[in-house]
Amino acid sequence: MSRPADDNPTLRRQLLSGMQRLRSLVEPEGAALPCDPVDWRQPHRLNTASAELLRLFAAKLAMGLTKGLEALTGQPFNASVVSLCERYAASLYEQVEQERPTQYYLPLTAAGGKGHVGFLRMSLETAGLLVGYVLRDPEAQIGKSERISPLGETILLDAVAALADALEAGFAEYGQARLEKTEHLIYRDWPVRFNDLEDLCEFNFCAVCGQAELSITLILLDEIVAPIVGLTGPFGRAEEKKDNPDRIVKRMYDAPMTVAALLSDTLMTLNDVMTLAAGDVIVLDRKITEPLDVQVNGQRCFTAWPAVVNGRYALAAAETKNR
């Protein structure tokens, strides 16, 4: 400052009194409210009502799976729902690509030209047991090695296709679009072409016959089960999301932004601030030969020179490399 600061006890008392009044207006922090932990990396379309509808629908699919297995093998099976969950296609894709589990997949499509909408999945062990039951030889050592033989895979394809038909019957009862199976199995590789942040609904079933257990998983896009369980969209497909980044940026072009020019700053003591008077001079830390910092929404984006246009303050951009 240009003159020595005088001690002013009155101003100090007023400042302390004001700080105490402001502090009294702030409510003390209470105990944190109890809440369940949420993993926001997982989809969260299902609410309480839709989750219950999904559970009832899954039970119906399990009944269809039981009938399909019994018709296919001639053995008494009891299929039940082990778990239901939502997943992102991207996370499942990464898991398959990294771990490459020994599993068989049957891709599923839907009528109406929707392309791939999901798949049936089962482990190598379950696939071997299923082929054994179809051959009326549950003790056959099928699926114990790295991969089932070509003949075994032919039998497996027919068996899995029959199970897909049994599950599809459950959708038909609700008047939904028919699920259509493809004519080939996929071993270990990622089975379908969506790998974006599409929401998937995963049904995990366990079918028991004597001491044997078959683990079968049905994975479908949320949009396929949405009409049944009351989920709301929009349900964007991977191929529809390719242009999303550009579309979002274009929509942001008209968003209002706050632009502010920072003249300069300096460091002062509290005593200096409290004793300021008209005519005092504060020396800042920027030279007059340096441009001003310009902030956009509080973030430094570029520098500019002060200017005047039509009697109003203005800025002439100096450099913009930090945008």
PDB file of C-alpha atoms in Angstrom:
ATOM      1  CA  MET A   1       0.000   0.000   0.000  1.00  0.00           C
ATOM      2  CA  SER A   2       1.039   3.641  -0.454  1.00  0.00           C
ATOM      3  CA  ARG A   3       0.731   4.612   3.257  1.00  0.00           C
ATOM      4  CA  PRO A   4       1.327   2.847   6.592  1.00  0.00           C
ATOM      5  CA  ALA A   5      -1.692   1.021   7.943  1.00  0.00           C
ATOM      6  CA  ASP A   6      -3.230   2.331  11.160  1.00  0.00           C
ATOM      7  CA  ASP A   7      -4.533  -0.107  13.759  1.00  0.00           C
ATOM      8  CA  ASN A   8      -8.334   0.137  13.967  1.00  0.00           C
ATOM      9  CA  PRO A   9      -9.745  -1.904  16.913  1.00  0.00           C
ATOM     10  CA  THR A  10     -13.308  -0.861  16.102  1.00  0.00           C
ATOM     11  CA  LEU A  11     -13.226  -2.382  12.642  1.00  0.00           C
ATOM     12  CA  ARG A  12     -11.658  -5.546  14.022  1.00  0.00           C
ATOM     13  CA  ARG A  13     -14.424  -5.930  16.622  1.00  0.00           C
ATOM     14  CA  GLN A  14     -17.069  -5.373  13.976  1.00  0.00           C
ATOM     15  CA  LEU A  15     -15.480  -7.996  11.739  1.00  0.00           C
ATOM     16  CA  LEU A  16     -15.262 -10.554  14.556  1.00  0.00           C
ATOM     17  CA  SER A  17     -18.854  -9.848  15.586  1.00  0.00           C
ATOM     18  CA  GLY A  18     -20.039 -10.337  12.024  1.00  0.00           C
ATOM     19  CA  MET A  19     -18.155 -13.617  11.739  1.00  0.00           C
ATOM     20  CA  GLN A  20     -19.783 -14.887  14.943  1.00  0.00           C
ATOM     21  CA  ARG A  21     -23.263 -13.987  13.665  1.00  0.00           C
ATOM     22  CA  LEU A  22     -22.650 -15.785  10.393  1.00  0.00           C
ATOM     23  CA  ARG A  23     -21.338 -18.833  12.230  1.00  0.00           C
ATOM     24  CA  SER A  24     -24.522 -18.996  14.321  1.00  0.00           C
ATOM     25  CA  LEU A  25     -26.617 -19.188  11.143  1.00  0.00           C
ATOM     26  CA  VAL A  26     -24.931 -22.394   9.998  1.00  0.00           C
ATOM     27  CA  GLU A  27     -26.660 -25.522  11.265  1.00  0.00           C
ATOM     28  CA  PRO A  28     -24.345 -28.073  12.878  1.00  0.00           C
ATOM     29  CA  GLU A  29     -23.687 -31.197  10.838  1.00  0.00           C
ATOM     30  CA  GLY A  30     -25.832 -34.102  11.961  1.00  0.00           C
ATOM     31  CA  ALA A  31     -25.304 -37.809  11.632  1.00  0.00           C
ATOM     32  CA  ALA A  32     -25.131 -39.110   8.067  1.00  0.00           C
ATOM     33  CA  LEU A  33     -28.411 -40.551   6.830  1.00  0.00           C
ATOM     34  CA  PRO A  34     -28.362 -44.334   6.350  1.00  0.00           C
ATOM     35  CA  CYS A  35     -28.301 -45.386   2.698  1.00  0.00           C
ATOM     36  CA  ASP A  36     -27.379 -48.425   0.689  1.00  0.00           C
ATOM     37  CA  PRO A  37     -24.076 -48.256  -1.209  1.00  0.00           C
ATOM     38  CA  VAL A  38     -24.531 -47.691  -4.929  1.00  0.00           C
ATOM     39  CA  ASP A  39     -22.129 -48.768  -7.639  1.00  0.00           C
ATOM     40  CA  TRP A  40     -22.748 -46.241 -10.396  1.00  0.00           C
ATOM     41  CA  ARG A  41     -20.706 -48.318 -12.812  1.00  0.00           C
ATOM     42  CA  GLN A  42     -23.710 -50.654 -13.041  1.00  0.00           C
ATOM     43  CA  PRO A  43     -26.987 -49.939 -14.886  1.00  0.00           C
ATOM     44  CA  HIS A  44     -29.850 -48.843 -12.668  1.00  0.00           C
ATOM     45  CA  ARG A  45     -32.964 -49.038 -14.795  1.00  0.00           C
ATOM     46  CA  LEU A  46     -34.730 -51.515 -12.522  1.00  0.00           C
ATOM     47  CA  ASN A  47     -36.809 -50.067  -9.699  1.00  0.00           C
ATOM     48  CA  THR A  48     -38.720 -52.010  -7.043  1.00  0.00           C
ATOM     49  CA  ALA A  49     -41.816 -52.559  -9.192  1.00  0.00           C
ATOM     50  CA  SER A  50     -39.974 -53.533 -12.374  1.00  0.00           C
ATOM     51  CA  ALA A  51     -37.628 -55.828 -10.432  1.00  0.00           C
ATOM     52  CA  GLU A  52     -40.619 -57.738  -9.051  1.00  0.00           C
ATOM     53  CA  LEU A  53     -42.173 -58.039 -12.515  1.00  0.00           C
ATOM     54  CA  LEU A  54     -38.837 -59.249 -13.847  1.00  0.00           C
ATOM     55  CA  ARG A  55     -38.624 -61.888 -11.100  1.00  0.00           C
ATOM     56  CA  LEU A  56     -42.103 -63.211 -11.981  1.00  0.00           C
ATOM     57  CA  PHE A  57     -41.234 -63.253 -15.675  1.00  0.00           C
ATOM     58  CA  ALA A  58     -37.962 -65.078 -14.970  1.00  0.00           C
ATOM     59  CA  ALA A  59     -39.884 -67.732 -13.020  1.00  0.00           C
ATOM     60  CA  LYS A  60     -42.090 -68.260 -16.089  1.00  0.00           C
ATOM     61  CA  LEU A  61     -38.992 -68.615 -18.264  1.00  0.00           C
ATOM     62  CA  ALA A  62     -37.626 -71.194 -15.809  1.00  0.00           C
ATOM     63  CA  MET A  63     -40.825 -73.229 -16.200  1.00  0.00           C
ATOM     64  CA  GLY A  64     -40.413 -73.129 -19.966  1.00  0.00           C
ATOM     65  CA  LEU A  65     -36.783 -74.178 -19.619  1.00  0.00           C
ATOM     66  CA  THR A  66     -37.844 -77.138 -17.454  1.00  0.00           C
ATOM     67  CA  LYS A  67     -40.327 -78.321 -20.083  1.00  0.00           C
ATOM     68  CA  GLY A  68     -37.787 -77.835 -22.862  1.00  0.00           C
ATOM     69  CA  LEU A  69     -35.116 -79.906 -21.083  1.00  0.00           C
ATOM     70  CA  GLU A  70     -37.534 -82.698 -20.259  1.00  0.00           C
ATOM     71  CA  ALA A  71     -38.764 -82.858 -23.865  1.00  0.00           C
ATOM     72  CA  LEU A  72     -35.191 -82.796 -25.133  1.00  0.00           C
ATOM     73  CA  THR A  73     -33.664 -85.387 -22.818  1.00  0.00           C
ATOM     74  CA  GLY A  74     -36.560 -87.500 -21.558  1.00  0.00           C
ATOM     75  CA  GLN A  75     -35.317 -86.878 -18.011  1.00  0.00           C
ATOM     76  CA  PRO A  76     -37.043 -85.053 -15.110  1.00  0.00           C
ATOM     77  CA  PHE A  77     -35.461 -81.613 -14.759  1.00  0.00           C
ATOM     78  CA  ASN A  78     -36.212 -78.768 -12.372  1.00  0.00           C
ATOM     79  CA  ALA A  79     -35.021 -75.351 -13.552  1.00  0.00           C
ATOM     80  CA  SER A  80     -34.998 -72.360 -11.226  1.00  0.00           C
ATOM     81  CA  VAL A  81     -33.811 -68.763 -11.296  1.00  0.00           C
ATOM     82  CA  VAL A  82     -30.454 -68.314  -9.569  1.00  0.00           C
ATOM     83  CA  SER A  83     -30.051 -64.571 -10.078  1.00  0.00           C
ATOM     84  CA  LEU A  84     -31.174 -61.572 -12.094  1.00  0.00           C
ATOM     85  CA  CYS A  85     -29.004 -58.554 -12.758  1.00  0.00           C
ATOM     86  CA  GLU A  86     -28.331 -55.672 -15.106  1.00  0.00           C
ATOM     87  CA  ARG A  87     -25.010 -55.249 -16.857  1.00  0.00           C
ATOM     88  CA  TYR A  88     -23.388 -52.961 -19.349  1.00  0.00           C
ATOM     89  CA  ALA A  89     -22.497 -54.645 -22.608  1.00  0.00           C
ATOM     90  CA  ALA A  90     -19.079 -52.972 -22.520  1.00  0.00           C
ATOM     91  CA  SER A  91     -18.097 -54.511 -19.162  1.00  0.00           C
ATOM     92  CA  LEU A  92     -19.256 -57.967 -20.246  1.00  0.00           C
ATOM     93  CA  TYR A  93     -17.386 -57.578 -23.527  1.00  0.00           C
ATOM     94  CA  GLU A  94     -14.174 -56.671 -21.687  1.00  0.00           C
ATOM     95  CA  GLN A  95     -14.566 -59.659 -19.382  1.00  0.00           C
ATOM     96  CA  VAL A  96     -14.955 -62.090 -22.282  1.00  0.00           C
ATOM     97  CA  GLU A  97     -12.081 -60.545 -24.220  1.00  0.00           C
ATOM     98  CA  GLN A  98      -9.710 -60.622 -21.243  1.00  0.00           C
ATOM     99  CA  GLU A  99     -10.645 -63.917 -19.583  1.00  0.00           C
ATOM    100  CA  ARG A 100     -11.835 -65.828 -22.683  1.00  0.00           C
ATOM    101  CA  PRO A 101     -13.750 -68.344 -20.546  1.00  0.00           C
ATOM    102  CA  THR A 102     -14.461 -71.803 -21.970  1.00  0.00           C
ATOM    103  CA  GLN A 103     -18.088 -71.074 -22.795  1.00  0.00           C
ATOM    104  CA  TYR A 104     -20.463 -71.612 -25.685  1.00  0.00           C
ATOM    105  CA  TYR A 105     -22.761 -68.866 -26.949  1.00  0.00           C
ATOM    106  CA  LEU A 106     -25.828 -68.955 -29.183  1.00  0.00           C
ATOM    107  CA  PRO A 107     -26.550 -65.445 -30.546  1.00  0.00           C
ATOM    108  CA  LEU A 108     -30.196 -64.371 -30.642  1.00  0.00           C
ATOM    109  CA  THR A 109     -31.923 -61.899 -32.916  1.00  0.00           C
ATOM    110  CA  ALA A 110     -35.441 -60.459 -32.890  1.00  0.00           C
ATOM    111  CA  ALA A 111     -38.090 -60.213 -35.562  1.00  0.00           C
ATOM    112  CA  GLY A 112     -38.432 -56.820 -37.166  1.00  0.00           C
ATOM    113  CA  GLY A 113     -34.847 -56.334 -38.272  1.00  0.00           C
ATOM    114  CA  LYS A 114     -33.473 -55.417 -34.841  1.00  0.00           C
ATOM    115  CA  GLY A 115     -30.365 -57.512 -35.362  1.00  0.00           C
ATOM    116  CA  HIS A 116     -28.623 -59.133 -32.425  1.00  0.00           C
ATOM    117  CA  VAL A 117     -30.481 -58.644 -29.158  1.00  0.00           C
ATOM    118  CA  GLY A 118     -28.709 -61.137 -26.900  1.00  0.00           C
ATOM    119  CA  PHE A 119     -27.488 -64.694 -26.526  1.00  0.00           C
ATOM    120  CA  LEU A 120     -27.680 -67.931 -24.566  1.00  0.00           C
ATOM    121  CA  ARG A 121     -24.517 -68.818 -22.663  1.00  0.00           C
ATOM    122  CA  MET A 122     -23.310 -71.998 -20.977  1.00  0.00           C
ATOM    123  CA  SER A 123     -19.979 -73.302 -19.753  1.00  0.00           C
ATOM    124  CA  LEU A 124     -18.074 -76.097 -21.457  1.00  0.00           C
ATOM    125  CA  GLU A 125     -19.005 -78.449 -18.604  1.00  0.00           C
ATOM    126  CA  THR A 126     -22.719 -77.666 -18.894  1.00  0.00           C
ATOM    127  CA  ALA A 127     -22.531 -78.054 -22.679  1.00  0.00           C
ATOM    128  CA  GLY A 128     -20.935 -81.484 -22.253  1.00  0.00           C
ATOM    129  CA  LEU A 129     -23.597 -82.591 -19.748  1.00  0.00           C
ATOM    130  CA  LEU A 130     -26.371 -81.408 -22.053  1.00  0.00           C
ATOM    131  CA  VAL A 131     -24.969 -83.358 -25.002  1.00  0.00           C
ATOM    132  CA  GLY A 132     -24.643 -86.399 -22.746  1.00  0.00           C
ATOM    133  CA  TYR A 133     -28.302 -86.191 -21.714  1.00  0.00           C
ATOM    134  CA  VAL A 134     -29.382 -85.752 -25.328  1.00  0.00           C
ATOM    135  CA  LEU A 135     -27.422 -88.936 -26.197  1.00  0.00           C
ATOM    136  CA  ARG A 136     -29.062 -90.648 -23.185  1.00  0.00           C
ATOM    137  CA  ASP A 137     -25.602 -91.067 -21.675  1.00  0.00           C
ATOM    138  CA  PRO A 138     -25.233 -88.535 -18.824  1.00  0.00           C
ATOM    139  CA  GLU A 139     -21.956 -90.152 -17.706  1.00  0.00           C
ATOM    140  CA  ALA A 140     -20.262 -89.573 -21.052  1.00  0.00           C
ATOM    141  CA  GLN A 141     -16.993 -87.653 -20.713  1.00  0.00           C
ATOM    142  CA  ILE A 142     -18.079 -84.854 -23.020  1.00  0.00           C
ATOM    143  CA  GLY A 143     -16.939 -81.310 -22.346  1.00  0.00           C
ATOM    144  CA  LYS A 144     -14.133 -82.364 -19.998  1.00  0.00           C
ATOM    145  CA  SER A 145     -11.339 -81.435 -22.401  1.00  0.00           C
ATOM    146  CA  GLU A 146     -10.602 -78.136 -24.100  1.00  0.00           C
ATOM    147  CA  ARG A 147     -13.524 -78.321 -26.532  1.00  0.00           C
ATOM    148  CA  ILE A 148     -16.357 -80.582 -27.634  1.00  0.00           C
ATOM    149  CA  SER A 149     -15.843 -82.541 -30.857  1.00  0.00           C
ATOM    150  CA  PRO A 150     -17.399 -81.246 -34.103  1.00  0.00           C
ATOM    151  CA  LEU A 151     -20.098 -83.963 -33.933  1.00  0.00           C
ATOM    152  CA  GLY A 152     -20.791 -83.044 -30.313  1.00  0.00           C
ATOM    153  CA  GLU A 153     -21.097 -79.376 -31.243  1.00  0.00           C
ATOM    154  CA  THR A 154     -23.645 -80.255 -33.922  1.00  0.00           C
ATOM    155  CA  ILE A 155     -25.731 -82.033 -31.292  1.00  0.00           C
ATOM    156  CA  LEU A 156     -25.183 -79.148 -28.882  1.00  0.00           C
ATOM    157  CA  LEU A 157     -26.402 -76.608 -31.452  1.00  0.00           C
ATOM    158  CA  ASP A 158     -29.671 -78.507 -31.906  1.00  0.00           C
ATOM    159  CA  ALA A 159     -30.088 -78.821 -28.141  1.00  0.00           C
ATOM    160  CA  VAL A 160     -29.400 -75.143 -27.389  1.00  0.00           C
ATOM    161  CA  ALA A 161     -31.687 -74.107 -30.237  1.00  0.00           C
ATOM    162  CA  ALA A 162     -34.467 -76.193 -28.666  1.00  0.00           C
ATOM    163  CA  LEU A 163     -33.862 -74.472 -25.310  1.00  0.00           C
ATOM    164  CA  ALA A 164     -33.994 -71.070 -27.031  1.00  0.00           C
ATOM    165  CA  ASP A 165     -37.397 -72.042 -28.448  1.00  0.00           C
ATOM    166  CA  ALA A 166     -38.575 -73.038 -24.969  1.00  0.00           C
ATOM    167  CA  LEU A 167     -37.498 -69.667 -23.547  1.00  0.00           C
ATOM    168  CA  GLU A 168     -38.951 -67.776 -26.497  1.00  0.00           C
ATOM    169  CA  ALA A 169     -42.351 -69.266 -25.683  1.00  0.00           C
ATOM    170  CA  GLY A 170     -42.345 -67.204 -22.496  1.00  0.00           C
ATOM    171  CA  PHE A 171     -41.991 -63.994 -24.526  1.00  0.00           C
ATOM    172  CA  ALA A 172     -44.732 -65.140 -26.891  1.00  0.00           C
ATOM    173  CA  GLU A 173     -47.156 -65.408 -23.957  1.00  0.00           C
ATOM    174  CA  TYR A 174     -46.666 -61.687 -23.365  1.00  0.00           C
ATOM    175  CA  GLY A 175     -47.228 -60.865 -27.007  1.00  0.00           C
ATOM    176  CA  GLN A 176     -43.689 -59.626 -27.494  1.00  0.00           C
ATOM    177  CA  ALA A 177     -41.486 -59.833 -30.575  1.00  0.00           C
ATOM    178  CA  ARG A 178     -40.248 -63.316 -31.308  1.00  0.00           C
ATOM    179  CA  LEU A 179     -36.675 -64.175 -30.479  1.00  0.00           C
ATOM    180  CA  GLU A 180     -34.926 -65.872 -33.359  1.00  0.00           C
ATOM    181  CA  LYS A 181     -31.861 -68.060 -32.917  1.00  0.00           C
ATOM    182  CA  THR A 182     -28.900 -68.054 -35.244  1.00  0.00           C
ATOM    183  CA  GLU A 183     -27.624 -71.202 -36.927  1.00  0.00           C
ATOM    184  CA  HIS A 184     -24.180 -71.368 -35.367  1.00  0.00           C
ATOM    185  CA  LEU A 185     -22.550 -71.584 -31.964  1.00  0.00           C
ATOM    186  CA  ILE A 186     -19.663 -69.384 -30.887  1.00  0.00           C
ATOM    187  CA  TYR A 187     -16.969 -70.765 -28.629  1.00  0.00           C
ATOM    188  CA  ARG A 188     -15.127 -68.418 -26.245  1.00  0.00           C
ATOM    189  CA  ASP A 189     -15.219 -65.341 -28.497  1.00  0.00           C
ATOM    190  CA  TRP A 190     -17.513 -62.362 -27.931  1.00  0.00           C
ATOM    191  CA  PRO A 191     -20.790 -63.557 -29.477  1.00  0.00           C
ATOM    192  CA  VAL A 192     -22.541 -60.414 -30.713  1.00  0.00           C
ATOM    193  CA  ARG A 193     -21.623 -57.035 -32.129  1.00  0.00           C
ATOM    194  CA  PHE A 194     -22.852 -54.662 -29.436  1.00  0.00           C
ATOM    195  CA  ASN A 195     -20.119 -53.630 -27.019  1.00  0.00           C
ATOM    196  CA  ASP A 196     -21.266 -50.139 -26.115  1.00  0.00           C
ATOM    197  CA  LEU A 197     -22.913 -48.943 -22.894  1.00  0.00           C
ATOM    198  CA  GLU A 198     -26.117 -50.722 -23.786  1.00  0.00           C
ATOM    199  CA  ASP A 199     -28.013 -52.090 -20.812  1.00  0.00           C
ATOM    200  CA  LEU A 200     -28.282 -55.867 -20.651  1.00  0.00           C
ATOM    201  CA  CYS A 201     -30.644 -57.953 -18.552  1.00  0.00           C
ATOM    202  CA  GLU A 202     -29.055 -61.190 -17.345  1.00  0.00           C
ATOM    203  CA  PHE A 203     -31.100 -64.269 -16.337  1.00  0.00           C
ATOM    204  CA  ASN A 204     -29.109 -67.024 -14.630  1.00  0.00           C
ATOM    205  CA  PHE A 205     -30.836 -70.411 -14.407  1.00  0.00           C
ATOM    206  CA  CYS A 206     -29.869 -73.685 -12.748  1.00  0.00           C
ATOM    207  CA  ALA A 207     -31.463 -76.900 -14.043  1.00  0.00           C
ATOM    208  CA  VAL A 208     -31.116 -79.932 -11.776  1.00  0.00           C
ATOM    209  CA  CYS A 209     -31.515 -83.577 -12.724  1.00  0.00           C
ATOM    210  CA  GLY A 210     -30.405 -86.008 -10.025  1.00  0.00           C
ATOM    211  CA  GLN A 211     -26.870 -85.029  -9.060  1.00  0.00           C
ATOM    212  CA  ALA A 212     -26.246 -83.075 -12.251  1.00  0.00           C
ATOM    213  CA  GLU A 213     -26.639 -79.317 -12.526  1.00  0.00           C
ATOM    214  CA  LEU A 214     -26.814 -77.325 -15.748  1.00  0.00           C
ATOM    215  CA  SER A 215     -26.042 -73.597 -15.542  1.00  0.00           C
ATOM    216  CA  ILE A 216     -27.677 -71.663 -18.371  1.00  0.00           C
ATOM    217  CA  THR A 217     -27.642 -67.890 -18.814  1.00  0.00           C
ATOM    218  CA  LEU A 218     -29.916 -65.782 -21.002  1.00  0.00           C
ATOM    219  CA  ILE A 219     -28.660 -62.258 -21.716  1.00  0.00           C
ATOM    220  CA  LEU A 220     -30.851 -59.766 -23.568  1.00  0.00           C
ATOM    221  CA  LEU A 221     -30.914 -56.046 -24.251  1.00  0.00           C
ATOM    222  CA  ASP A 222     -33.132 -54.200 -21.798  1.00  0.00           C
ATOM    223  CA  GLU A 223     -35.310 -52.981 -24.641  1.00  0.00           C
ATOM    224  CA  ILE A 224     -36.476 -56.575 -25.250  1.00  0.00           C
ATOM    225  CA  VAL A 225     -37.795 -57.075 -21.711  1.00  0.00           C
ATOM    226  CA  ALA A 226     -38.872 -53.445 -21.246  1.00  0.00           C
ATOM    227  CA  PRO A 227     -42.530 -53.894 -22.308  1.00  0.00           C
ATOM    228  CA  ILE A 228     -42.873 -56.855 -19.939  1.00  0.00           C
ATOM    229  CA  VAL A 229     -41.436 -55.292 -16.795  1.00  0.00           C
ATOM    230  CA  GLY A 230     -42.303 -51.627 -17.389  1.00  0.00           C
ATOM    231  CA  LEU A 231     -38.825 -50.244 -18.073  1.00  0.00           C
ATOM    232  CA  THR A 232     -38.682 -46.855 -19.742  1.00  0.00           C
ATOM    233  CA  GLY A 233     -36.339 -45.843 -22.543  1.00  0.00           C
ATOM    234  CA  PRO A 234     -34.796 -44.494 -24.578  1.00  0.00           C
ATOM    235  CA  PHE A 235     -32.797 -47.602 -25.389  1.00  0.00           C
ATOM    236  CA  GLY A 236     -30.016 -46.529 -27.732  1.00  0.00           C
ATOM    237  CA  ARG A 237     -28.310 -49.196 -29.803  1.00  0.00           C
ATOM    238  CA  ALA A 238     -24.539 -49.309 -30.305  1.00  0.00           C
ATOM    239  CA  GLU A 239     -24.786 -48.417 -33.972  1.00  0.00           C
ATOM    240  CA  GLU A 240     -26.986 -45.429 -33.057  1.00  0.00           C
ATOM    241  CA  LYS A 241     -24.464 -44.150 -30.507  1.00  0.00           C
ATOM    242  CA  LYS A 242     -21.502 -43.715 -32.845  1.00  0.00           C
ATOM    243  CA  ASP A 243     -22.479 -40.122 -33.646  1.00  0.00           C
ATOM    244  CA  ASN A 244     -23.436 -39.204 -30.084  1.00  0.00           C
ATOM    245  CA  PRO A 245     -20.223 -37.291 -29.193  1.00  0.00           C
ATOM    246  CA  ASP A 246     -20.533 -34.983 -32.221  1.00  0.00           C
ATOM    247  CA  ARG A 247     -24.259 -34.536 -31.610  1.00  0.00           C
ATOM    248  CA  ILE A 248     -23.688 -33.604 -27.970  1.00  0.00           C
ATOM    249  CA  VAL A 249     -20.979 -31.093 -28.852  1.00  0.00           C
ATOM    250  CA  LYS A 250     -23.200 -29.435 -31.450  1.00  0.00           C
ATOM    251  CA  ARG A 251     -26.020 -29.088 -28.929  1.00  0.00           C
ATOM    252  CA  MET A 252     -23.610 -27.418 -26.508  1.00  0.00           C
ATOM    253  CA  TYR A 253     -22.699 -24.656 -28.961  1.00  0.00           C
ATOM    254  CA  ASP A 254     -25.626 -22.531 -27.720  1.00  0.00           C
ATOM    255  CA  ALA A 255     -24.926 -23.121 -24.011  1.00  0.00           C
ATOM    256  CA  PRO A 256     -24.334 -19.793 -22.174  1.00  0.00           C
ATOM    257  CA  MET A 257     -20.821 -19.372 -20.734  1.00  0.00           C
ATOM    258  CA  THR A 258     -19.628 -16.782 -18.202  1.00  0.00           C
ATOM    259  CA  VAL A 259     -16.529 -14.941 -19.439  1.00  0.00           C
ATOM    260  CA  ALA A 260     -14.510 -12.855 -16.977  1.00  0.00           C
ATOM    261  CA  ALA A 261     -11.226 -10.976 -17.349  1.00  0.00           C
ATOM    262  CA  LEU A 262      -8.850 -11.120 -14.374  1.00  0.00           C
ATOM    263  CA  LEU A 263      -6.886  -7.893 -14.186  1.00  0.00           C
ATOM    264  CA  SER A 264      -4.319  -9.137 -11.669  1.00  0.00           C
ATOM    265  CA  ASP A 265      -4.033  -9.954  -7.985  1.00  0.00           C
ATOM    266  CA  THR A 266      -1.792  -9.496  -4.997  1.00  0.00           C
ATOM    267  CA  LEU A 267      -1.422 -10.673  -1.399  1.00  0.00           C
ATOM    268  CA  MET A 268      -2.505  -8.375   1.430  1.00  0.00           C
ATOM    269  CA  THR A 269      -2.820  -8.760   5.175  1.00  0.00           C
ATOM    270  CA  LEU A 270      -6.186  -8.539   6.891  1.00  0.00           C
ATOM    271  CA  ASN A 271      -5.061  -5.356   8.613  1.00  0.00           C
ATOM    272  CA  ASP A 272      -4.243  -3.735   5.248  1.00  0.00           C
ATOM    273  CA  VAL A 273      -7.657  -4.660   3.845  1.00  0.00           C
ATOM    274  CA  MET A 274      -9.529  -3.346   6.887  1.00  0.00           C
ATOM    275  CA  THR A 275      -7.733   0.004   6.812  1.00  0.00           C
ATOM    276  CA  LEU A 276      -8.211   0.789   3.129  1.00  0.00           C
ATOM    277  CA  ALA A 277      -9.421   4.289   2.406  1.00  0.00           C
ATOM    278  CA  ALA A 278     -10.379   6.262  -0.683  1.00  0.00           C
ATOM    279  CA  GLY A 279      -7.280   7.202  -2.647  1.00  0.00           C
ATOM    280  CA  ASP A 280      -5.125   4.293  -1.457  1.00  0.00           C
ATOM    281  CA  VAL A 281      -3.106   2.570  -4.189  1.00  0.00           C
ATOM    282  CA  ILE A 282      -2.759  -1.215  -4.376  1.00  0.00           C
ATOM    283  CA  VAL A 283       0.143  -2.459  -6.477  1.00  0.00           C
ATOM    284  CA  LEU A 284      -0.732  -5.683  -8.365  1.00  0.00           C
ATOM    285  CA  ASP A 285       1.605  -8.446  -9.502  1.00  0.00           C
ATOM    286  CA  ARG A 286       1.142  -8.100 -13.270  1.00  0.00           C
ATOM    287  CA  LYS A 287       3.108  -5.761 -15.519  1.00  0.00           C
ATOM    288  CA  ILE A 288       1.276  -3.449 -17.884  1.00  0.00           C
ATOM    289  CA  THR A 289       3.072  -5.156 -20.781  1.00  0.00           C
ATOM    290  CA  GLU A 290       1.373  -8.495 -19.994  1.00  0.00           C
ATOM    291  CA  PRO A 291      -2.102  -9.478 -21.277  1.00  0.00           C
ATOM    292  CA  LEU A 292      -4.980 -10.293 -18.911  1.00  0.00           C
ATOM    293  CA  ASP A 293      -6.129 -13.808 -18.008  1.00  0.00           C
ATOM    294  CA  VAL A 294      -9.609 -14.601 -19.347  1.00  0.00           C
ATOM    295  CA  GLN A 295     -11.683 -17.185 -17.492  1.00  0.00           C
ATOM    296  CA  VAL A 296     -14.614 -19.102 -18.960  1.00  0.00           C
ATOM    297  CA  ASN A 297     -16.907 -20.538 -16.291  1.00  0.00           C
ATOM    298  CA  GLY A 298     -14.119 -20.027 -13.761  1.00  0.00           C
ATOM    299  CA  GLN A 299     -11.424 -21.811 -15.789  1.00  0.00           C
ATOM    300  CA  ARG A 300      -8.503 -19.973 -17.441  1.00  0.00           C
ATOM    301  CA  CYS A 301      -8.891 -20.390 -21.179  1.00  0.00           C
ATOM    302  CA  PHE A 302      -6.872 -17.660 -22.902  1.00  0.00           C
ATOM    303  CA  THR A 303      -5.258 -14.257 -22.478  1.00  0.00           C
ATOM    304  CA  ALA A 304      -6.349 -10.911 -23.937  1.00  0.00           C
ATOM    305  CA  TRP A 305      -5.491  -7.223 -24.077  1.00  0.00           C
ATOM    306  CA  PRO A 306      -7.913  -4.669 -22.612  1.00  0.00           C
ATOM    307  CA  ALA A 307      -9.675  -2.587 -25.259  1.00  0.00           C
ATOM    308  CA  VAL A 308     -12.626  -0.239 -25.785  1.00  0.00           C
ATOM    309  CA  VAL A 309     -15.414  -0.725 -28.355  1.00  0.00           C
ATOM    310  CA  ASN A 310     -18.252   1.810 -28.707  1.00  0.00           C
ATOM    311  CA  GLY A 311     -17.576   3.194 -25.266  1.00  0.00           C
ATOM    312  CA  ARG A 312     -17.591  -0.210 -23.556  1.00  0.00           C
ATOM    313  CA  TYR A 313     -14.793  -2.319 -22.135  1.00  0.00           C
ATOM    314  CA  ALA A 314     -13.694  -5.077 -24.486  1.00  0.00           C
ATOM    315  CA  LEU A 315     -11.004  -7.726 -24.895  1.00  0.00           C
ATOM    316  CA  ALA A 316      -8.671  -8.432 -27.812  1.00  0.00           C
ATOM    317  CA  ALA A 317      -7.552 -12.076 -27.688  1.00  0.00           C
ATOM    318  CA  ALA A 318      -3.799 -12.457 -27.327  1.00  0.00           C
ATOM    319  CA  GLU A 319      -3.349 -16.249 -27.312  1.00  0.00           C
ATOM    320  CA  THR A 320      -5.814 -19.161 -27.181  1.00  0.00           C
ATOM    321  CA  LYS A 321      -3.592 -22.232 -26.970  1.00  0.00           C
ATOM    322  CA  ASN A 322      -4.875 -23.072 -23.460  1.00  0.00           C
ATOM    323  CA  ARG A 323      -8.523 -23.479 -24.486  1.00  0.00           C
TER     324      ARG A 323
END
